[in-house]
XYZ file of C-alpha atoms in Angstrom:
260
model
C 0.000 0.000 0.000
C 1.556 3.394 -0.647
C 1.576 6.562 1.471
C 0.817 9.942 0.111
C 2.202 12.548 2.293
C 1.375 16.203 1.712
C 3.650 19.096 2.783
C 2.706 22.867 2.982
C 4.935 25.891 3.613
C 3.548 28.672 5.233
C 5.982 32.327 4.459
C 4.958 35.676 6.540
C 6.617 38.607 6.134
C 7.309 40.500 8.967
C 7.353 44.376 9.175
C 9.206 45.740 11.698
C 10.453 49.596 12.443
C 13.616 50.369 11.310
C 13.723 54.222 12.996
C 12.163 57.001 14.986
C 13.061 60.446 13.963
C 11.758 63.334 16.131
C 11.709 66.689 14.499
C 10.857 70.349 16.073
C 8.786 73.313 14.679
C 9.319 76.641 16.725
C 6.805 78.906 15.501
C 5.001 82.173 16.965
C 2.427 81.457 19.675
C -0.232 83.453 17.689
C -0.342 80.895 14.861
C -2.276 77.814 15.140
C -1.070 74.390 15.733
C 0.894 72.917 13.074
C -0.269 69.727 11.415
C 0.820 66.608 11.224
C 2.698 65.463 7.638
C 1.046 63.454 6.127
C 1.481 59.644 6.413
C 3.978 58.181 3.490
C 5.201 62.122 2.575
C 8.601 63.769 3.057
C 8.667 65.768 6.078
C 9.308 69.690 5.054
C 12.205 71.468 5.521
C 10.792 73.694 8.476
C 10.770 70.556 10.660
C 14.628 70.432 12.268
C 16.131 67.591 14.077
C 17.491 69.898 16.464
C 15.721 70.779 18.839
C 16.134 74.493 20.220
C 16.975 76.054 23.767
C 14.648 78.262 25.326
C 15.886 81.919 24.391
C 14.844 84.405 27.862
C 11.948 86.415 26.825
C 10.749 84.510 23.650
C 7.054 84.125 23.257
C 7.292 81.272 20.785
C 6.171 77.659 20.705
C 7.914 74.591 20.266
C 6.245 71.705 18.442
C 7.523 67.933 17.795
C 6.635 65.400 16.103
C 7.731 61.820 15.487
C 8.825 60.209 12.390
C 8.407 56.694 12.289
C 10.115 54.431 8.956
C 9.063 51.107 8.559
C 11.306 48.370 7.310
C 9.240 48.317 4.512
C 9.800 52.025 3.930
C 6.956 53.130 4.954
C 6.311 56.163 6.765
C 4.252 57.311 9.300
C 3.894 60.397 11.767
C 2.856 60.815 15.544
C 0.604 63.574 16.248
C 1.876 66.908 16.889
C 2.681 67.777 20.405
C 3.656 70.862 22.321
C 7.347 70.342 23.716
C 6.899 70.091 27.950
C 10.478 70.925 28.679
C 10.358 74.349 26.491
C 6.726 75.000 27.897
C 8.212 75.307 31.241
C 11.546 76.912 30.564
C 8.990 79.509 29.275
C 6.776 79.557 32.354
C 9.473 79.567 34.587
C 11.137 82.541 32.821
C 7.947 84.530 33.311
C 6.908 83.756 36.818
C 10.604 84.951 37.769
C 9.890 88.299 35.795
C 6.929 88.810 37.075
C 8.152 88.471 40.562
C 11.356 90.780 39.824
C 8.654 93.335 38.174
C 6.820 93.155 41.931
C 9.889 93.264 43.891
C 11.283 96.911 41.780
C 7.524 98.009 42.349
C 7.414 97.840 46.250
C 11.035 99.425 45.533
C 8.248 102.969 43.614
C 7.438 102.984 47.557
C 10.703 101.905 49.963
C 14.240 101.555 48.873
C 15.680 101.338 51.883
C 15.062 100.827 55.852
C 17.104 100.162 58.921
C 18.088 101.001 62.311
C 21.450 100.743 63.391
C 22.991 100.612 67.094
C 26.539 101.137 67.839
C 28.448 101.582 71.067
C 31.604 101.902 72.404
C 33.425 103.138 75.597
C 32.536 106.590 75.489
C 29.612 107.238 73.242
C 25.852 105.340 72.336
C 24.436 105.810 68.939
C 21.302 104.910 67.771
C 20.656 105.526 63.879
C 16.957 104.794 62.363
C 17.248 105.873 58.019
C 15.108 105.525 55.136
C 14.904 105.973 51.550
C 11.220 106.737 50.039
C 10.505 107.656 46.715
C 7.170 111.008 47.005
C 5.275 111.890 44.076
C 5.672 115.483 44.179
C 3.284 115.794 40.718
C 1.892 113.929 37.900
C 5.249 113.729 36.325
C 7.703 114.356 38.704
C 9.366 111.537 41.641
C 11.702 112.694 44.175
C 14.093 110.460 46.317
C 13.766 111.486 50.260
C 16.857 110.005 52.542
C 15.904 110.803 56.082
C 17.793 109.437 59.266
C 17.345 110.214 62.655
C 20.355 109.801 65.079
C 20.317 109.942 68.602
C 24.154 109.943 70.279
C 25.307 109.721 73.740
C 28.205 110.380 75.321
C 29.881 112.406 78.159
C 28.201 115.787 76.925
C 24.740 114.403 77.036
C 22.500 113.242 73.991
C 22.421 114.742 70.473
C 19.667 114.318 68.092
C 20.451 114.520 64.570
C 17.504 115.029 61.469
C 19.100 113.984 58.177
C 16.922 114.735 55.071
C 17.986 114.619 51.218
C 15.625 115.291 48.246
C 16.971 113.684 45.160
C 15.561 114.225 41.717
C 17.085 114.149 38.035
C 16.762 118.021 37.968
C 17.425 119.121 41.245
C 20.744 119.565 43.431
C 19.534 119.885 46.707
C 22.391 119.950 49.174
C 22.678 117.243 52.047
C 21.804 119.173 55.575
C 21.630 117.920 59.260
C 19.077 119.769 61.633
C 19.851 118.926 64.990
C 19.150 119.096 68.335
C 22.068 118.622 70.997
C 21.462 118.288 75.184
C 24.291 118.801 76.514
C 25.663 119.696 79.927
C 21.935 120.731 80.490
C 21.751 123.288 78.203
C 19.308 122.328 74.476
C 21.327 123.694 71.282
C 19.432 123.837 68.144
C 20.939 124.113 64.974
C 21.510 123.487 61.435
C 24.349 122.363 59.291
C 24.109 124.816 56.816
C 23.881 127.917 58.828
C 26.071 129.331 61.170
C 22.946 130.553 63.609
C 22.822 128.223 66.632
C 20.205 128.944 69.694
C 20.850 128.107 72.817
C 18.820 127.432 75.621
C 20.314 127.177 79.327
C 18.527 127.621 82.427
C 20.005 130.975 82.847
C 20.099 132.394 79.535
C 18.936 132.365 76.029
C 21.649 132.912 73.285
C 21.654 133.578 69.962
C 24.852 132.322 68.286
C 26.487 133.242 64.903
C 25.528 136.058 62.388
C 23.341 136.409 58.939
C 22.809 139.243 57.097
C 19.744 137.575 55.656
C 16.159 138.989 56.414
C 13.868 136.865 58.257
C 10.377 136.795 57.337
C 8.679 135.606 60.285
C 5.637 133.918 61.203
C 2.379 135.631 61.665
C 2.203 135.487 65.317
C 5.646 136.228 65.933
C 6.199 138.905 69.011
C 10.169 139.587 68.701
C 12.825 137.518 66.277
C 16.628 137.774 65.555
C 17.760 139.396 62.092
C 22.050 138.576 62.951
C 22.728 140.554 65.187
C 19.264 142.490 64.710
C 17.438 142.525 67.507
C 13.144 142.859 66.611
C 10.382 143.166 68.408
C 6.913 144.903 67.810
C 5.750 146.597 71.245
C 7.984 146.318 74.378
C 8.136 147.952 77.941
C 10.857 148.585 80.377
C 10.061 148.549 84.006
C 13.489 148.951 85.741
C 16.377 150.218 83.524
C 17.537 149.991 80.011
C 21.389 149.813 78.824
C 22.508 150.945 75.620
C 26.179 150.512 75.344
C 27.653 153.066 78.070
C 23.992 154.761 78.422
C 21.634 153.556 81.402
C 17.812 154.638 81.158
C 15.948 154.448 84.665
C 12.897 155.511 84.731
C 11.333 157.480 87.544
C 8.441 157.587 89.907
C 7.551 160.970 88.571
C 6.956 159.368 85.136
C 10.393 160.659 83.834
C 13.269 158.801 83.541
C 17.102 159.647 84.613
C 20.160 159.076 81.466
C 23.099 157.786 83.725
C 26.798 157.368 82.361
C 27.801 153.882 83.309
């Protein structure tokens, strides 16, 4: 008896991918999303392979895309996709501008503030200063520095007022007012001027000269031109020196001129 035997064959052919090619688009964030090429085409020449840094301040997008060849040769694309790691370079960039806008802003209102104490063997200073920036009109800033020290030492205290006005036009000199106790007499003064006043508990002096008018204030009863004595109404109930010359007045109503 004979034996037939039958034998198939069976071939596949297996597609596989040979590559994946990712390319970038960086484009303006106005425009709309790119498209995907289409499957089986050449990508275009605005697609790179490279894919770009994130430039500070750019307002672009970066797109990618995926390029897939077949061993077959065929070709076929992903579908477009915004790049994460450029997103957030971008993000990043503007959260930290937006905080270094805030941070110069509440800078429009204080530059500057701090109080300072020093001390040594023979003196005690406290310092308190700040820089301010006033709107003086609708177009104009000025920079105020103002400090306030208060010093001690053998003599007493001394208070010191600092205050500079700053602006692009302006030269306004740097000036100290002060106020000094010391030995128990108050001394008021200024840096600029040579005029002191001084204040004891026996006297009241006027130091230094000026040979600038004083206007002074509406309710003012007697002021201090230099060496200008003014007053508006005065009376003299016991004597009156001028240089060498003593008035006295009398009970009579008269009054006696006495060589002195």
């Amino acid at each position: 008896m004979a034996v037939k035997v039958r034998c198939s064959v069976t071939l596949y052919k297996v597609i596989d991918i040979d590559k994946v090619t990712r390319y970038y688009l960086l484009q303006s964030s106005t425009l709309a999303a790119p498209s995907k090429p289409a499957d089986g085409a050449a990508i275009s020449s605005k697609w790179s392979k490279t894919e770009p840094s994130y430039t500070s301040g750019s307002t672009m997008t970066l797109y990618s895309v995926d390029q897939t060849v077949m061993s077959n040769g065929a070709i076929k694309y992903s579908e477009v996709s915004k790049s994460s790691s450029y997103e957030a370079a971008k993000e990043a960039y503007n959260l930290a501008n937006t905080a270094n806008n805030t941070v110069n802003g509440l800078k429009t209102r204080v530059d500057d503030a701090y109080t300072e104490i020093k001390s040594n063997k023979t003196e005690i200073s406290l310092k308190a200063s700040q820089t301010e920036v006033a709107t003086l009109s609708n177009n104009l800033n000025a920079y105020i520095d103002s400090s306030t020290t208060m010093i001690q030492n053998i003599n007493g205290w001394q208070f010191n007022f600092n205050k500079l006005i700053r602006t692009d036009e302006a030269d306004v000199a740097n000036h100290t007012d002060y106020i000094t106790l010391q030995n128990g007499d108050i001394i008021l003064g200024e840096s600029a001027s040579d005029l002191k006043l001084k204040i004891g508990n026996d006297a009241i002096q006027f130091k230094g000269t000026s040979d600038e008018e004083v206007t002074p204030d509406p309710d003012a009863t007697a002021w201090i031109t230099g060496q200008k004595f003014n007053i508006n109404e005065g009376e003299i109930h016991t004597t009156l020196k001028v240089g060498n010359l003593q008035f006295t007045p009398r009970p009579n109503g008269n009054f006696s001129l006495t060589i002195v």
